[in-house]
Amino acid sequence: MNKGNNGLDRRNFLKLGLLTTASVLSSNSLKAAEKPSEKLPLKQYVAKKFDHLLGGTLKDISDNQLKAHFKLYEGYITKINELETRIKNFKIDSPDTINYRGWHMDQTSMLNGAVLHELYFANLGATDKEPQKLLKKMIDRDFGTVQNFVGHLKAVGKLSHGWSLAALNYRTGKICVYGLERHNLNVPVMTHPILVLDVYEHAYMIDYGTDRGKYLDAFVANLNWKPVEERLESALAIPFGESVTA
Ligand SMILES: [Fe+2]
């Protein structure tokens, strides 16, 4: 099968008029990968600040709700730093394998808990209230309409215990919605998350009690599509290689 530079089926890409965009993105990505030393690796995770969401920026999501949520997120940052320090200092010939195993069980939970919250807070905000350009085209291709896409995101959010997220699937080249029961449970591999919705009760209990439906409406009303578009572009810039089956 004839594939484009990023591995998507070339005919489908041409149909959408996306080939040029994806080629440029892929080229930029390869250039960046040639200079991995330009960004030094972090010694530790550092909590990001999302204070720009406070003070009435969001509609129907209160500052009290957000502040409590920020505090919980910062706890994940503290915990993942502690855990990874313990893991790094572990002597692999130590007989204490029970703790070592437990740290690794918690590691993916704390790491995903930190990163998923960052993606969630970052896709809230007052700008870009509609999907644009490439994102809009791919949503229309994979879901028919934006309304249908958002409907799936909310339906998964209503039924899942942890997260509803949309991701680019590197096997199919399509956007797909996934439900996570926990931070580190049901996490799909070979995908790149582009839109993240927190449906843990702590995300809405202060404002909405047990009424998750109203919270889901508020989330969609406060959705900032700009970072979603940027994440999709980043995801498409990664060469898909042979993993794509479409
Ligand atoms: Fe949360």
PDB file of C-alpha atoms and ligand atoms in Angstrom:
ATOM      1  CA  MET A   1       0.000   0.000   0.000  1.00  0.00           C
ATOM      2  CA  ASN A   2       1.212   3.465  -0.897  1.00  0.00           C
ATOM      3  CA  LYS A   3       1.982   5.390   2.294  1.00  0.00           C
ATOM      4  CA  GLY A   4       2.611   9.107   2.968  1.00  0.00           C
ATOM      5  CA  ASN A   5       5.699  10.405   4.745  1.00  0.00           C
ATOM      6  CA  ASN A   6       4.133   9.874   8.157  1.00  0.00           C
ATOM      7  CA  GLY A   7       2.750   6.469   7.245  1.00  0.00           C
ATOM      8  CA  LEU A   8      -0.904   7.440   6.713  1.00  0.00           C
ATOM      9  CA  ASP A   9      -2.535   6.104   3.595  1.00  0.00           C
ATOM     10  CA  ARG A  10      -1.623   8.560   0.837  1.00  0.00           C
ATOM     11  CA  ARG A  11      -4.969   8.465  -0.956  1.00  0.00           C
ATOM     12  CA  ASN A  12      -6.850   9.296   2.226  1.00  0.00           C
ATOM     13  CA  PHE A  13      -4.470  12.107   2.978  1.00  0.00           C
ATOM     14  CA  LEU A  14      -4.793  13.549  -0.501  1.00  0.00           C
ATOM     15  CA  LYS A  15      -8.549  13.340  -0.186  1.00  0.00           C
ATOM     16  CA  LEU A  16      -8.355  15.512   2.912  1.00  0.00           C
ATOM     17  CA  GLY A  17      -5.745  17.847   1.469  1.00  0.00           C
ATOM     18  CA  LEU A  18      -3.476  17.159   4.422  1.00  0.00           C
ATOM     19  CA  LEU A  19      -0.406  15.663   2.774  1.00  0.00           C
ATOM     20  CA  THR A  20       1.615  18.877   2.545  1.00  0.00           C
ATOM     21  CA  THR A  21       0.908  19.833   6.146  1.00  0.00           C
ATOM     22  CA  ALA A  22       1.864  16.429   7.469  1.00  0.00           C
ATOM     23  CA  SER A  23       5.061  16.301   5.402  1.00  0.00           C
ATOM     24  CA  VAL A  24       6.198  19.651   6.784  1.00  0.00           C
ATOM     25  CA  LEU A  25       5.370  18.550  10.323  1.00  0.00           C
ATOM     26  CA  SER A  26       7.198  15.264   9.842  1.00  0.00           C
ATOM     27  CA  SER A  27      10.225  17.076   8.434  1.00  0.00           C
ATOM     28  CA  ASN A  28      10.308  19.481  11.391  1.00  0.00           C
ATOM     29  CA  SER A  29      10.081  16.598  13.803  1.00  0.00           C
ATOM     30  CA  LEU A  30      13.013  14.815  12.208  1.00  0.00           C
ATOM     31  CA  LYS A  31      15.098  18.005  12.378  1.00  0.00           C
ATOM     32  CA  ALA A  32      14.300  18.362  16.096  1.00  0.00           C
ATOM     33  CA  ALA A  33      15.200  14.732  16.712  1.00  0.00           C
ATOM     34  CA  GLU A  34      18.639  15.346  15.231  1.00  0.00           C
ATOM     35  CA  LYS A  35      19.406  17.761  18.089  1.00  0.00           C
ATOM     36  CA  PRO A  36      18.248  15.951  21.237  1.00  0.00           C
ATOM     37  CA  SER A  37      20.786  17.785  23.419  1.00  0.00           C
ATOM     38  CA  GLU A  38      19.185  21.200  22.904  1.00  0.00           C
ATOM     39  CA  LYS A  39      16.831  20.528  25.792  1.00  0.00           C
ATOM     40  CA  LEU A  40      18.389  19.192  28.955  1.00  0.00           C
ATOM     41  CA  PRO A  41      16.461  16.411  30.677  1.00  0.00           C
ATOM     42  CA  LEU A  42      14.607  17.396  33.835  1.00  0.00           C
ATOM     43  CA  LYS A  43      16.253  16.298  37.071  1.00  0.00           C
ATOM     44  CA  GLN A  44      12.817  16.118  38.647  1.00  0.00           C
ATOM     45  CA  TYR A  45       9.235  16.740  37.607  1.00  0.00           C
ATOM     46  CA  VAL A  46       8.147  20.306  38.272  1.00  0.00           C
ATOM     47  CA  ALA A  47       4.492  21.168  38.858  1.00  0.00           C
ATOM     48  CA  LYS A  48       3.074  23.441  36.202  1.00  0.00           C
ATOM     49  CA  LYS A  49       0.941  26.434  37.109  1.00  0.00           C
ATOM     50  CA  PHE A  50      -2.549  26.873  35.730  1.00  0.00           C
ATOM     51  CA  ASP A  51      -3.533  29.988  37.698  1.00  0.00           C
ATOM     52  CA  HIS A  52      -4.646  31.671  34.469  1.00  0.00           C
ATOM     53  CA  LEU A  53      -7.789  29.522  34.746  1.00  0.00           C
ATOM     54  CA  LEU A  54      -8.779  31.249  38.011  1.00  0.00           C
ATOM     55  CA  GLY A  55     -10.663  34.492  38.566  1.00  0.00           C
ATOM     56  CA  GLY A  56     -13.682  33.760  36.449  1.00  0.00           C
ATOM     57  CA  THR A  57     -11.887  32.636  33.304  1.00  0.00           C
ATOM     58  CA  LEU A  58     -13.943  29.460  33.259  1.00  0.00           C
ATOM     59  CA  LYS A  59     -17.702  29.350  33.121  1.00  0.00           C
ATOM     60  CA  ASP A  60     -19.418  27.236  35.799  1.00  0.00           C
ATOM     61  CA  ILE A  61     -16.178  25.743  37.176  1.00  0.00           C
ATOM     62  CA  SER A  62     -15.346  27.615  40.386  1.00  0.00           C
ATOM     63  CA  ASP A  63     -12.003  28.742  41.751  1.00  0.00           C
ATOM     64  CA  ASN A  64     -12.563  26.554  44.827  1.00  0.00           C
ATOM     65  CA  GLN A  65     -13.010  23.521  42.591  1.00  0.00           C
ATOM     66  CA  LEU A  66      -9.941  24.366  40.547  1.00  0.00           C
ATOM     67  CA  LYS A  67      -7.709  25.118  43.546  1.00  0.00           C
ATOM     68  CA  ALA A  68      -8.570  21.801  45.197  1.00  0.00           C
ATOM     69  CA  HIS A  69      -7.825  20.077  41.907  1.00  0.00           C
ATOM     70  CA  PHE A  70      -4.491  21.873  41.478  1.00  0.00           C
ATOM     71  CA  LYS A  71      -3.481  20.718  44.964  1.00  0.00           C
ATOM     72  CA  LEU A  72      -4.281  17.112  44.116  1.00  0.00           C
ATOM     73  CA  TYR A  73      -2.241  17.364  40.889  1.00  0.00           C
ATOM     74  CA  GLU A  74       0.740  18.804  42.770  1.00  0.00           C
ATOM     75  CA  GLY A  75       0.547  15.788  45.083  1.00  0.00           C
ATOM     76  CA  TYR A  76       1.131  13.511  42.091  1.00  0.00           C
ATOM     77  CA  ILE A  77       4.216  15.530  41.162  1.00  0.00           C
ATOM     78  CA  THR A  78       5.599  15.160  44.699  1.00  0.00           C
ATOM     79  CA  LYS A  79       4.863  11.445  44.730  1.00  0.00           C
ATOM     80  CA  ILE A  80       6.376  10.625  41.348  1.00  0.00           C
ATOM     81  CA  ASN A  81       9.571  12.447  42.331  1.00  0.00           C
ATOM     82  CA  GLU A  82       9.774  10.457  45.583  1.00  0.00           C
ATOM     83  CA  LEU A  83       9.106   7.171  43.836  1.00  0.00           C
ATOM     84  CA  GLU A  84      11.595   7.654  41.038  1.00  0.00           C
ATOM     85  CA  THR A  85      14.282   8.642  43.562  1.00  0.00           C
ATOM     86  CA  ARG A  86      13.608   5.427  45.483  1.00  0.00           C
ATOM     87  CA  ILE A  87      13.710   3.368  42.287  1.00  0.00           C
ATOM     88  CA  LYS A  88      16.927   5.026  41.141  1.00  0.00           C
ATOM     89  CA  ASN A  89      18.629   4.337  44.472  1.00  0.00           C
ATOM     90  CA  PHE A  90      17.464   0.725  44.680  1.00  0.00           C
ATOM     91  CA  LYS A  91      20.281  -1.814  44.609  1.00  0.00           C
ATOM     92  CA  ILE A  92      19.194  -4.468  42.148  1.00  0.00           C
ATOM     93  CA  ASP A  93      20.811  -7.264  44.165  1.00  0.00           C
ATOM     94  CA  SER A  94      18.749  -6.271  47.232  1.00  0.00           C
ATOM     95  CA  PRO A  95      16.324  -8.929  48.484  1.00  0.00           C
ATOM     96  CA  ASP A  96      13.671  -6.241  49.070  1.00  0.00           C
ATOM     97  CA  THR A  97      11.822  -7.020  45.842  1.00  0.00           C
ATOM     98  CA  ILE A  98       8.348  -6.586  47.357  1.00  0.00           C
ATOM     99  CA  ASN A  99       8.862  -2.856  47.836  1.00  0.00           C
ATOM    100  CA  TYR A 100      10.599  -2.561  44.487  1.00  0.00           C
ATOM    101  CA  ARG A 101       7.613  -4.152  42.752  1.00  0.00           C
ATOM    102  CA  GLY A 102       5.188  -1.918  44.671  1.00  0.00           C
ATOM    103  CA  TRP A 103       7.055   1.229  43.675  1.00  0.00           C
ATOM    104  CA  HIS A 104       6.723   0.257  40.032  1.00  0.00           C
ATOM    105  CA  MET A 105       3.003  -0.386  40.428  1.00  0.00           C
ATOM    106  CA  ASP A 106       2.651   3.133  41.852  1.00  0.00           C
ATOM    107  CA  GLN A 107       5.072   4.700  39.387  1.00  0.00           C
ATOM    108  CA  THR A 108       2.755   4.497  36.367  1.00  0.00           C
ATOM    109  CA  SER A 109      -0.186   5.631  38.463  1.00  0.00           C
ATOM    110  CA  MET A 110       1.609   8.716  39.799  1.00  0.00           C
ATOM    111  CA  LEU A 111       3.226   9.570  36.478  1.00  0.00           C
ATOM    112  CA  ASN A 112      -0.005   9.273  34.513  1.00  0.00           C
ATOM    113  CA  GLY A 113      -1.854  11.085  37.297  1.00  0.00           C
ATOM    114  CA  ALA A 114       0.532  14.018  36.899  1.00  0.00           C
ATOM    115  CA  VAL A 115       0.668  14.103  33.107  1.00  0.00           C
ATOM    116  CA  LEU A 116      -3.038  13.521  32.464  1.00  0.00           C
ATOM    117  CA  HIS A 117      -3.900  16.371  34.834  1.00  0.00           C
ATOM    118  CA  GLU A 118      -1.485  18.668  32.984  1.00  0.00           C
ATOM    119  CA  LEU A 119      -3.130  17.795  29.670  1.00  0.00           C
ATOM    120  CA  TYR A 120      -6.578  18.282  31.210  1.00  0.00           C
ATOM    121  CA  PHE A 121      -5.895  21.703  32.722  1.00  0.00           C
ATOM    122  CA  ALA A 122      -4.124  22.823  29.545  1.00  0.00           C
ATOM    123  CA  ASN A 123      -7.120  22.035  27.351  1.00  0.00           C
ATOM    124  CA  LEU A 124      -9.375  24.265  29.454  1.00  0.00           C
ATOM    125  CA  GLY A 125      -9.580  27.992  28.780  1.00  0.00           C
ATOM    126  CA  ALA A 126     -11.293  30.872  27.127  1.00  0.00           C
ATOM    127  CA  THR A 127      -9.706  30.854  23.669  1.00  0.00           C
ATOM    128  CA  ASP A 128     -10.458  28.857  20.521  1.00  0.00           C
ATOM    129  CA  LYS A 129     -13.982  27.631  21.171  1.00  0.00           C
ATOM    130  CA  GLU A 130     -14.179  25.606  17.944  1.00  0.00           C
ATOM    131  CA  PRO A 131     -11.765  23.103  16.376  1.00  0.00           C
ATOM    132  CA  GLN A 132      -9.955  24.504  13.359  1.00  0.00           C
ATOM    133  CA  LYS A 133      -7.955  23.379  10.341  1.00  0.00           C
ATOM    134  CA  LEU A 134      -6.405  19.912  10.456  1.00  0.00           C
ATOM    135  CA  LEU A 135      -8.138  18.951  13.699  1.00  0.00           C
ATOM    136  CA  LYS A 136     -11.555  19.822  12.304  1.00  0.00           C
ATOM    137  CA  LYS A 137     -10.880  17.864   9.096  1.00  0.00           C
ATOM    138  CA  MET A 138      -9.767  14.757  10.956  1.00  0.00           C
ATOM    139  CA  ILE A 139     -12.684  14.910  13.397  1.00  0.00           C
ATOM    140  CA  ASP A 140     -15.089  15.243  10.475  1.00  0.00           C
ATOM    141  CA  ARG A 141     -13.381  12.311   8.744  1.00  0.00           C
ATOM    142  CA  ASP A 142     -13.386  10.029  11.812  1.00  0.00           C
ATOM    143  CA  PHE A 143     -16.627  11.085  13.543  1.00  0.00           C
ATOM    144  CA  GLY A 144     -18.717  12.814  10.891  1.00  0.00           C
ATOM    145  CA  THR A 145     -19.262  15.967  12.949  1.00  0.00           C
ATOM    146  CA  VAL A 146     -17.667  17.761  15.893  1.00  0.00           C
ATOM    147  CA  GLN A 147     -20.945  17.328  17.752  1.00  0.00           C
ATOM    148  CA  ASN A 148     -20.741  13.552  17.350  1.00  0.00           C
ATOM    149  CA  PHE A 149     -17.089  13.539  18.474  1.00  0.00           C
ATOM    150  CA  VAL A 150     -17.930  15.545  21.598  1.00  0.00           C
ATOM    151  CA  GLY A 151     -20.900  13.266  22.186  1.00  0.00           C
ATOM    152  CA  HIS A 152     -18.607  10.220  22.262  1.00  0.00           C
ATOM    153  CA  LEU A 153     -16.176  12.003  24.578  1.00  0.00           C
ATOM    154  CA  LYS A 154     -18.996  12.815  27.006  1.00  0.00           C
ATOM    155  CA  ALA A 155     -20.587   9.358  26.768  1.00  0.00           C
ATOM    156  CA  VAL A 156     -17.269   7.681  27.612  1.00  0.00           C
ATOM    157  CA  GLY A 157     -16.807  10.255  30.368  1.00  0.00           C
ATOM    158  CA  LYS A 158     -20.163   9.396  31.841  1.00  0.00           C
ATOM    159  CA  LEU A 159     -19.399   5.662  31.920  1.00  0.00           C
ATOM    160  CA  SER A 160     -15.719   5.652  32.949  1.00  0.00           C
ATOM    161  CA  HIS A 161     -14.354   6.062  36.460  1.00  0.00           C
ATOM    162  CA  GLY A 162     -11.208   8.005  35.648  1.00  0.00           C
ATOM    163  CA  TRP A 163     -10.641   9.624  32.298  1.00  0.00           C
ATOM    164  CA  SER A 164     -12.158  10.078  28.876  1.00  0.00           C
ATOM    165  CA  LEU A 165      -9.560  10.987  26.305  1.00  0.00           C
ATOM    166  CA  ALA A 166      -9.209  11.407  22.578  1.00  0.00           C
ATOM    167  CA  ALA A 167      -5.968  10.257  21.017  1.00  0.00           C
ATOM    168  CA  LEU A 168      -4.361   9.778  17.636  1.00  0.00           C
ATOM    169  CA  ASN A 169      -4.011   6.038  17.093  1.00  0.00           C
ATOM    170  CA  TYR A 170      -0.713   5.274  15.348  1.00  0.00           C
ATOM    171  CA  ARG A 171      -1.984   1.901  14.125  1.00  0.00           C
ATOM    172  CA  THR A 172      -4.920   3.342  12.198  1.00  0.00           C
ATOM    173  CA  GLY A 173      -3.992   7.008  11.782  1.00  0.00           C
ATOM    174  CA  LYS A 174      -7.417   7.899  13.185  1.00  0.00           C
ATOM    175  CA  ILE A 175      -8.594   9.859  16.199  1.00  0.00           C
ATOM    176  CA  CYS A 176     -10.241   7.572  18.752  1.00  0.00           C
ATOM    177  CA  VAL A 177     -11.910   8.111  22.142  1.00  0.00           C
ATOM    178  CA  TYR A 178     -10.771   5.908  25.044  1.00  0.00           C
ATOM    179  CA  GLY A 179     -11.980   5.431  28.621  1.00  0.00           C
ATOM    180  CA  LEU A 180      -9.551   4.880  31.487  1.00  0.00           C
ATOM    181  CA  GLU A 181     -10.798   3.351  34.738  1.00  0.00           C
ATOM    182  CA  ARG A 182      -7.669   4.502  36.583  1.00  0.00           C
ATOM    183  CA  HIS A 183      -4.642   6.619  35.678  1.00  0.00           C
ATOM    184  CA  ASN A 184      -2.742   3.482  34.700  1.00  0.00           C
ATOM    185  CA  LEU A 185      -5.545   1.125  33.706  1.00  0.00           C
ATOM    186  CA  ASN A 186      -6.782   0.709  30.108  1.00  0.00           C
ATOM    187  CA  VAL A 187      -4.068   3.048  28.838  1.00  0.00           C
ATOM    188  CA  PRO A 188      -3.845   2.454  25.054  1.00  0.00           C
ATOM    189  CA  VAL A 189      -0.339   1.974  23.661  1.00  0.00           C
ATOM    190  CA  MET A 190       0.805   3.425  20.318  1.00  0.00           C
ATOM    191  CA  THR A 191      -1.497   6.395  20.764  1.00  0.00           C
ATOM    192  CA  HIS A 192      -0.921  10.098  21.416  1.00  0.00           C
ATOM    193  CA  PRO A 193      -3.492  11.862  23.648  1.00  0.00           C
ATOM    194  CA  ILE A 194      -4.782  15.127  22.207  1.00  0.00           C
ATOM    195  CA  LEU A 195      -7.807  15.922  24.433  1.00  0.00           C
ATOM    196  CA  VAL A 196      -8.188  14.883  28.070  1.00  0.00           C
ATOM    197  CA  LEU A 197     -11.311  14.959  30.253  1.00  0.00           C
ATOM    198  CA  ASP A 198     -11.040  14.189  33.976  1.00  0.00           C
ATOM    199  CA  VAL A 199     -14.156  12.394  35.250  1.00  0.00           C
ATOM    200  CA  TYR A 200     -12.987  11.458  38.738  1.00  0.00           C
ATOM    201  CA  GLU A 201     -15.475  12.771  41.281  1.00  0.00           C
ATOM    202  CA  HIS A 202     -12.855  15.111  42.724  1.00  0.00           C
ATOM    203  CA  ALA A 203     -12.964  17.012  39.394  1.00  0.00           C
ATOM    204  CA  TYR A 204     -16.535  18.224  39.935  1.00  0.00           C
ATOM    205  CA  MET A 205     -17.801  17.291  43.436  1.00  0.00           C
ATOM    206  CA  ILE A 206     -17.377  20.799  44.916  1.00  0.00           C
ATOM    207  CA  ASP A 207     -19.389  22.426  42.104  1.00  0.00           C
ATOM    208  CA  TYR A 208     -21.838  19.726  41.089  1.00  0.00           C
ATOM    209  CA  GLY A 209     -22.044  17.088  43.816  1.00  0.00           C
ATOM    210  CA  THR A 210     -22.849  13.829  42.074  1.00  0.00           C
ATOM    211  CA  ASP A 211     -24.256  15.453  38.916  1.00  0.00           C
ATOM    212  CA  ARG A 212     -21.575  14.399  36.470  1.00  0.00           C
ATOM    213  CA  GLY A 213     -23.754  15.311  33.480  1.00  0.00           C
ATOM    214  CA  LYS A 214     -23.727  19.017  34.350  1.00  0.00           C
ATOM    215  CA  TYR A 215     -19.973  18.902  34.868  1.00  0.00           C
ATOM    216  CA  LEU A 216     -19.509  17.306  31.425  1.00  0.00           C
ATOM    217  CA  ASP A 217     -21.525  20.155  29.883  1.00  0.00           C
ATOM    218  CA  ALA A 218     -19.363  22.685  31.743  1.00  0.00           C
ATOM    219  CA  PHE A 219     -16.182  20.975  30.577  1.00  0.00           C
ATOM    220  CA  VAL A 220     -17.242  21.130  26.928  1.00  0.00           C
ATOM    221  CA  ALA A 221     -18.275  24.792  27.319  1.00  0.00           C
ATOM    222  CA  ASN A 222     -14.792  25.567  28.661  1.00  0.00           C
ATOM    223  CA  LEU A 223     -12.864  23.465  26.179  1.00  0.00           C
ATOM    224  CA  ASN A 224      -9.927  25.252  24.570  1.00  0.00           C
ATOM    225  CA  TRP A 225      -9.337  23.588  21.187  1.00  0.00           C
ATOM    226  CA  LYS A 226      -6.043  25.338  20.473  1.00  0.00           C
ATOM    227  CA  PRO A 227      -3.798  22.973  22.481  1.00  0.00           C
ATOM    228  CA  VAL A 228      -5.792  20.038  21.093  1.00  0.00           C
ATOM    229  CA  GLU A 229      -4.890  21.155  17.571  1.00  0.00           C
ATOM    230  CA  GLU A 230      -1.241  21.614  18.602  1.00  0.00           C
ATOM    231  CA  ARG A 231      -1.072  18.142  20.157  1.00  0.00           C
ATOM    232  CA  LEU A 232      -2.513  16.606  17.008  1.00  0.00           C
ATOM    233  CA  GLU A 233       0.116  18.372  14.905  1.00  0.00           C
ATOM    234  CA  SER A 234       2.853  17.096  17.250  1.00  0.00           C
ATOM    235  CA  ALA A 235       1.447  13.584  17.035  1.00  0.00           C
ATOM    236  CA  LEU A 236       1.350  13.667  13.242  1.00  0.00           C
ATOM    237  CA  ALA A 237       4.943  14.881  13.152  1.00  0.00           C
ATOM    238  CA  ILE A 238       6.108  11.551  14.541  1.00  0.00           C
ATOM    239  CA  PRO A 239       6.735   9.092  11.685  1.00  0.00           C
ATOM    240  CA  PHE A 240       4.232   6.269  11.993  1.00  0.00           C
ATOM    241  CA  GLY A 241       6.460   3.763  10.206  1.00  0.00           C
ATOM    242  CA  GLU A 242       5.162   0.255   9.755  1.00  0.00           C
ATOM    243  CA  SER A 243       2.761   0.435  12.671  1.00  0.00           C
ATOM    244  CA  VAL A 244      -0.029   1.901  10.555  1.00  0.00           C
ATOM    245  CA  THR A 245      -2.274  -0.734   9.048  1.00  0.00           C
ATOM    246  CA  ALA A 246      -4.789   1.504   7.271  1.00  0.00           C
TER     247      ALA A 246
HETATM  248 FE    FE B   1      -8.303  15.005  38.672  1.00  0.00          FE
END
